[in-house]
Amino acid sequence: MKAIAPKVVSSKRPPLAETSTLHRRARQPAGMSAAVFADTADSENVIATLNEALATELVCMLRYKRHQFMAASVGAAPVDAASVAAASVAAEFMAHALDEMSHADLLAGRIVELDGEPNFSPDGLAARSHAEYVEGDSLASMIMENLIAERIAIESYHEAIFCLGDQDPTTRRVLEEILARAAQHAENLVTLIKVIKDCRGSISQLRAAVCSPAHRPAAEQSISCAGAP
């Protein structure tokens, strides 16, 4: 009988661990991290990155909450195109704020899984965050500031995912989930800007009064400051 040649394992993908090896790893001493054993990333650097992301989500949540109530105060005016548009914007801001809080929970949970400590301290929160807390002085400027912040978050999550590579699949999935939601937020905000532009004949007082090209060129190039004068 012709001998069967041994199966050649591709060098591009290491063979899976033996079952006995998996059992041995699972029986690590109590108190050790619950993180996935295959994760090989530097946990300290990953925790630091996650805490920066956590600060970003918290700042974004606080900004959205302020904007929600400020927009709602406009929406409480006599019913007209302006108040209807403002009420819709307030509702969108509220939904985004809730999402940011859920993102913060995901990040904090992963930090704990990596044996780290989530940093919720208000001291230095703005400095740790990648996004800024900008109050905005009109409905349109609030939408614009949130769009800018979402774009910053998208860029920072892209970079974190790229740097992480395949070293920590669990953390990568968390970051990818939040990135997807941030992209949806940005799309929602662009839609709100279009709504404001469609109604600007009756709510010109709500359009952005300040949108310096030197301060935010990327935003102006794509949506021309929501048609601000």
mmCIF file of C-alpha atoms in Angstrom:
data_model
loop_
_atom_site.group_PDB
_atom_site.id
_atom_site.type_symbol
_atom_site.label_atom_id
_atom_site.label_comp_id
_atom_site.label_asym_id
_atom_site.label_seq_id
_atom_site.Cartn_x
_atom_site.Cartn_y
_atom_site.Cartn_z
ATOM 1 C CA MET A 1 0.000 0.000 0.000
ATOM 2 C CA LYS A 2 1.284 3.386 -0.904
ATOM 3 C CA ALA A 3 2.228 5.437 2.114
ATOM 4 C CA ILE A 4 0.204 8.587 2.710
ATOM 5 C CA ALA A 5 2.368 11.646 2.721
ATOM 6 C CA PRO A 6 2.087 13.783 5.859
ATOM 7 C CA LYS A 7 -0.127 16.836 5.503
ATOM 8 C CA VAL A 8 1.848 20.000 5.006
ATOM 9 C CA VAL A 9 0.729 22.853 7.245
ATOM 10 C CA SER A 10 0.909 26.281 5.634
ATOM 11 C CA SER A 11 3.500 28.556 7.191
ATOM 12 C CA LYS A 12 1.053 31.443 6.868
ATOM 13 C CA ARG A 13 -1.174 30.110 9.612
ATOM 14 C CA PRO A 14 0.120 28.320 12.716
ATOM 15 C CA PRO A 15 -1.576 25.043 13.649
ATOM 16 C CA LEU A 16 -4.257 25.139 16.317
ATOM 17 C CA ALA A 17 -3.234 24.294 19.863
ATOM 18 C CA GLU A 18 -3.729 20.746 21.094
ATOM 19 C CA THR A 19 -6.784 20.149 23.284
ATOM 20 C CA SER A 20 -4.532 19.271 26.200
ATOM 21 C CA THR A 21 -2.792 22.632 25.823
ATOM 22 C CA LEU A 22 -6.113 24.465 25.899
ATOM 23 C CA HIS A 23 -7.086 22.594 29.059
ATOM 24 C CA ARG A 24 -3.785 23.492 30.707
ATOM 25 C CA ARG A 25 -4.169 27.173 29.867
ATOM 26 C CA ALA A 26 -7.722 27.223 31.188
ATOM 27 C CA ARG A 27 -6.498 25.904 34.560
ATOM 28 C CA GLN A 28 -4.397 28.989 35.274
ATOM 29 C CA PRO A 29 -4.270 30.141 38.915
ATOM 30 C CA ALA A 30 -7.305 31.952 40.299
ATOM 31 C CA GLY A 31 -7.135 35.713 40.104
ATOM 32 C CA MET A 32 -5.460 35.817 36.723
ATOM 33 C CA SER A 33 -6.931 37.865 33.896
ATOM 34 C CA ALA A 34 -10.035 36.583 32.118
ATOM 35 C CA ALA A 35 -8.682 37.915 28.807
ATOM 36 C CA VAL A 36 -8.520 35.646 25.789
ATOM 37 C CA PHE A 37 -5.339 33.596 26.000
ATOM 38 C CA ALA A 38 -4.531 34.063 22.336
ATOM 39 C CA ASP A 39 -4.208 37.810 22.871
ATOM 40 C CA THR A 40 -0.538 38.743 22.582
ATOM 41 C CA ALA A 41 -0.737 42.530 22.618
ATOM 42 C CA ASP A 42 1.032 44.571 25.287
ATOM 43 C CA SER A 43 -1.812 44.793 27.789
ATOM 44 C CA GLU A 44 -0.533 48.014 29.380
ATOM 45 C CA ASN A 45 -0.539 49.832 26.051
ATOM 46 C CA VAL A 46 -3.943 48.387 25.154
ATOM 47 C CA ILE A 47 -5.392 49.509 28.495
ATOM 48 C CA ALA A 48 -3.957 53.003 27.996
ATOM 49 C CA THR A 49 -5.513 53.174 24.529
ATOM 50 C CA LEU A 50 -8.853 51.949 25.859
ATOM 51 C CA ASN A 51 -8.814 54.544 28.637
ATOM 52 C CA GLU A 52 -8.239 57.299 26.088
ATOM 53 C CA ALA A 53 -11.175 55.957 24.101
ATOM 54 C CA LEU A 54 -13.220 55.825 27.313
ATOM 55 C CA ALA A 55 -12.465 59.489 27.999
ATOM 56 C CA THR A 56 -13.464 60.350 24.436
ATOM 57 C CA GLU A 57 -16.806 58.580 24.785
ATOM 58 C CA LEU A 58 -17.519 60.279 28.117
ATOM 59 C CA VAL A 59 -16.755 63.737 26.748
ATOM 60 C CA CYS A 60 -18.921 63.031 23.714
ATOM 61 C CA MET A 61 -21.747 61.859 25.949
ATOM 62 C CA LEU A 62 -21.568 65.054 28.035
ATOM 63 C CA ARG A 63 -21.493 67.219 24.918
ATOM 64 C CA TYR A 64 -24.484 65.435 23.402
ATOM 65 C CA LYS A 65 -26.437 65.783 26.658
ATOM 66 C CA ARG A 66 -25.899 69.536 26.767
ATOM 67 C CA HIS A 67 -26.810 69.864 23.107
ATOM 68 C CA GLN A 68 -29.897 67.716 23.641
ATOM 69 C CA PHE A 69 -31.315 70.068 26.242
ATOM 70 C CA MET A 70 -30.301 73.210 24.384
ATOM 71 C CA ALA A 71 -31.957 71.940 21.200
ATOM 72 C CA ALA A 72 -35.031 70.879 23.176
ATOM 73 C CA SER A 73 -35.386 74.418 24.504
ATOM 74 C CA VAL A 74 -35.605 75.653 20.907
ATOM 75 C CA GLY A 75 -38.097 72.894 20.096
ATOM 76 C CA ALA A 76 -40.333 74.065 22.942
ATOM 77 C CA ALA A 77 -41.079 77.270 21.039
ATOM 78 C CA PRO A 78 -44.437 77.754 19.227
ATOM 79 C CA VAL A 79 -44.926 75.028 16.638
ATOM 80 C CA ASP A 80 -43.334 75.985 13.351
ATOM 81 C CA ALA A 81 -40.647 74.633 11.040
ATOM 82 C CA ALA A 82 -37.945 75.809 13.433
ATOM 83 C CA SER A 83 -39.346 74.091 16.523
ATOM 84 C CA VAL A 84 -40.090 70.849 14.663
ATOM 85 C CA ALA A 85 -36.536 70.709 13.295
ATOM 86 C CA ALA A 86 -35.072 71.500 16.721
ATOM 87 C CA ALA A 87 -37.141 68.770 18.395
ATOM 88 C CA SER A 88 -35.873 66.233 15.844
ATOM 89 C CA VAL A 89 -32.285 67.326 16.457
ATOM 90 C CA ALA A 90 -32.769 67.069 20.240
ATOM 91 C CA ALA A 91 -34.100 63.525 19.885
ATOM 92 C CA GLU A 92 -31.100 62.541 17.744
ATOM 93 C CA PHE A 93 -28.678 64.057 20.261
ATOM 94 C CA MET A 94 -30.356 62.077 23.060
ATOM 95 C CA ALA A 95 -30.021 58.816 21.117
ATOM 96 C CA HIS A 96 -26.356 59.527 20.422
ATOM 97 C CA ALA A 97 -25.699 60.316 24.092
ATOM 98 C CA LEU A 98 -27.143 56.938 25.084
ATOM 99 C CA ASP A 99 -24.941 55.225 22.504
ATOM 100 C CA GLU A 100 -21.832 56.983 23.819
ATOM 101 C CA MET A 101 -22.644 55.776 27.332
ATOM 102 C CA SER A 102 -23.018 52.198 26.098
ATOM 103 C CA HIS A 103 -19.673 52.526 24.301
ATOM 104 C CA ALA A 104 -18.087 53.705 27.556
ATOM 105 C CA ASP A 105 -19.489 50.603 29.271
ATOM 106 C CA LEU A 106 -18.018 48.334 26.595
ATOM 107 C CA LEU A 107 -14.601 49.950 26.913
ATOM 108 C CA ALA A 108 -14.628 49.880 30.717
ATOM 109 C CA GLY A 109 -15.655 46.240 30.684
ATOM 110 C CA ARG A 110 -12.810 45.297 28.378
ATOM 111 C CA ILE A 111 -10.310 47.236 30.493
ATOM 112 C CA VAL A 112 -11.357 45.231 33.551
ATOM 113 C CA GLU A 113 -11.072 41.975 31.566
ATOM 114 C CA LEU A 114 -7.457 42.948 30.856
ATOM 115 C CA ASP A 115 -6.846 43.440 34.602
ATOM 116 C CA GLY A 116 -6.823 47.201 34.197
ATOM 117 C CA GLU A 117 -8.788 49.986 35.871
ATOM 118 C CA PRO A 118 -11.167 52.171 33.846
ATOM 119 C CA ASN A 119 -10.433 55.838 34.426
ATOM 120 C CA PHE A 120 -13.705 57.667 35.047
ATOM 121 C CA SER A 121 -12.074 60.503 36.976
ATOM 122 C CA PRO A 122 -13.283 63.977 35.927
ATOM 123 C CA ASP A 123 -9.768 65.279 36.618
ATOM 124 C CA GLY A 124 -7.993 65.490 33.279
ATOM 125 C CA LEU A 125 -10.959 64.026 31.411
ATOM 126 C CA ALA A 126 -10.832 66.632 28.638
ATOM 127 C CA ALA A 127 -7.075 66.182 28.279
ATOM 128 C CA ARG A 128 -7.413 62.400 27.935
ATOM 129 C CA SER A 129 -10.193 62.686 25.362
ATOM 130 C CA HIS A 130 -9.430 62.874 21.651
ATOM 131 C CA ALA A 131 -12.624 64.858 21.019
ATOM 132 C CA GLU A 132 -13.381 68.291 22.415
ATOM 133 C CA TYR A 133 -16.248 69.516 24.559
ATOM 134 C CA VAL A 134 -17.599 72.450 22.542
ATOM 135 C CA GLU A 135 -20.898 73.981 23.605
ATOM 136 C CA GLY A 136 -21.899 75.550 20.282
ATOM 137 C CA ASP A 137 -23.863 78.775 19.987
ATOM 138 C CA SER A 138 -26.612 77.702 17.589
ATOM 139 C CA LEU A 139 -28.429 74.571 16.500
ATOM 140 C CA ALA A 140 -26.362 74.252 13.341
ATOM 141 C CA SER A 141 -23.066 74.828 15.150
ATOM 142 C CA MET A 142 -23.952 72.132 17.704
ATOM 143 C CA ILE A 143 -24.599 69.667 14.896
ATOM 144 C CA MET A 144 -21.325 70.665 13.264
ATOM 145 C CA GLU A 145 -19.301 70.258 16.471
ATOM 146 C CA ASN A 146 -20.754 66.797 17.010
ATOM 147 C CA LEU A 147 -19.959 65.827 13.433
ATOM 148 C CA ILE A 148 -16.370 66.980 13.867
ATOM 149 C CA ALA A 149 -16.091 65.002 17.117
ATOM 150 C CA GLU A 150 -17.468 61.854 15.459
ATOM 151 C CA ARG A 151 -14.940 62.213 12.646
ATOM 152 C CA ILE A 152 -12.156 62.514 15.196
ATOM 153 C CA ALA A 153 -13.427 59.392 16.959
ATOM 154 C CA ILE A 154 -13.626 57.497 13.671
ATOM 155 C CA GLU A 155 -10.040 58.413 12.834
ATOM 156 C CA SER A 156 -8.728 57.475 16.291
ATOM 157 C CA TYR A 157 -10.547 54.124 16.281
ATOM 158 C CA HIS A 158 -9.190 53.357 12.813
ATOM 159 C CA GLU A 159 -5.665 54.029 14.068
ATOM 160 C CA ALA A 160 -6.140 51.954 17.219
ATOM 161 C CA ILE A 161 -7.508 49.011 15.228
ATOM 162 C CA PHE A 162 -4.650 49.251 12.725
ATOM 163 C CA CYS A 163 -2.009 49.351 15.477
ATOM 164 C CA LEU A 164 -3.626 46.452 17.302
ATOM 165 C CA GLY A 165 -3.681 44.270 14.207
ATOM 166 C CA ASP A 166 -4.418 40.635 15.059
ATOM 167 C CA GLN A 167 -2.736 40.729 18.472
ATOM 168 C CA ASP A 168 -5.948 41.070 20.483
ATOM 169 C CA PRO A 169 -9.046 39.876 18.575
ATOM 170 C CA THR A 170 -11.408 40.558 21.481
ATOM 171 C CA THR A 171 -10.396 44.186 21.909
ATOM 172 C CA ARG A 172 -10.399 44.628 18.161
ATOM 173 C CA ARG A 173 -14.041 43.502 17.958
ATOM 174 C CA VAL A 174 -15.009 45.978 20.685
ATOM 175 C CA LEU A 175 -13.303 48.827 18.842
ATOM 176 C CA GLU A 176 -14.798 47.796 15.507
ATOM 177 C CA GLU A 177 -18.295 47.758 16.994
ATOM 178 C CA ILE A 178 -17.874 51.273 18.378
ATOM 179 C CA LEU A 179 -16.313 52.460 15.122
ATOM 180 C CA ALA A 180 -19.345 51.251 13.181
ATOM 181 C CA ARG A 181 -21.685 53.177 15.484
ATOM 182 C CA ALA A 182 -19.543 56.317 15.215
ATOM 183 C CA ALA A 183 -19.811 56.120 11.432
ATOM 184 C CA GLN A 184 -23.606 55.840 11.733
ATOM 185 C CA HIS A 185 -23.646 58.866 14.032
ATOM 186 C CA ALA A 186 -21.698 60.880 11.473
ATOM 187 C CA GLU A 187 -24.157 59.924 8.743
ATOM 188 C CA ASN A 188 -27.087 60.895 10.978
ATOM 189 C CA LEU A 189 -25.530 64.289 11.660
ATOM 190 C CA VAL A 190 -24.962 64.943 7.964
ATOM 191 C CA THR A 191 -28.664 64.188 7.458
ATOM 192 C CA LEU A 192 -29.558 66.679 10.202
ATOM 193 C CA ILE A 193 -27.469 69.338 8.475
ATOM 194 C CA LYS A 194 -29.457 68.731 5.287
ATOM 195 C CA VAL A 195 -32.698 69.081 7.247
ATOM 196 C CA ILE A 196 -31.520 72.396 8.649
ATOM 197 C CA LYS A 197 -30.553 73.594 5.177
ATOM 198 C CA ASP A 198 -33.959 72.603 3.799
ATOM 199 C CA CYS A 199 -35.670 74.625 6.518
ATOM 200 C CA ARG A 200 -33.294 77.559 6.567
ATOM 201 C CA GLY A 201 -35.845 79.883 5.003
ATOM 202 C CA SER A 202 -37.783 79.808 8.278
ATOM 203 C CA ILE A 203 -34.997 79.065 10.740
ATOM 204 C CA SER A 204 -32.184 81.226 9.489
ATOM 205 C CA GLN A 205 -31.602 82.356 13.076
ATOM 206 C CA LEU A 206 -30.531 78.807 13.932
ATOM 207 C CA ARG A 207 -27.866 78.444 11.261
ATOM 208 C CA ALA A 208 -24.199 78.363 12.235
ATOM 209 C CA ALA A 209 -22.904 81.850 12.959
ATOM 210 C CA VAL A 210 -19.293 80.751 13.363
ATOM 211 C CA CYS A 211 -17.495 78.230 11.187
ATOM 212 C CA SER A 212 -13.928 79.392 10.645
ATOM 213 C CA PRO A 213 -12.212 77.659 7.683
ATOM 214 C CA ALA A 214 -8.923 77.900 9.546
ATOM 215 C CA HIS A 215 -10.389 76.079 12.536
ATOM 216 C CA ARG A 216 -12.147 73.201 10.772
ATOM 217 C CA PRO A 217 -11.127 72.910 7.107
ATOM 218 C CA ALA A 218 -12.032 69.222 6.733
ATOM 219 C CA ALA A 219 -15.623 69.803 7.742
ATOM 220 C CA GLU A 220 -16.007 72.807 5.466
ATOM 221 C CA GLN A 221 -14.609 71.006 2.445
ATOM 222 C CA SER A 222 -17.260 68.278 2.632
ATOM 223 C CA ILE A 223 -20.396 70.115 3.673
ATOM 224 C CA SER A 224 -19.468 73.800 3.370
ATOM 225 C CA CYS A 225 -20.388 74.558 6.979
ATOM 226 C CA ALA A 226 -24.004 73.582 6.479
ATOM 227 C CA GLY A 227 -24.563 76.579 4.265
ATOM 228 C CA ALA A 228 -23.611 79.043 6.968
ATOM 229 C CA PRO A 229 -23.210 82.625 5.718
#
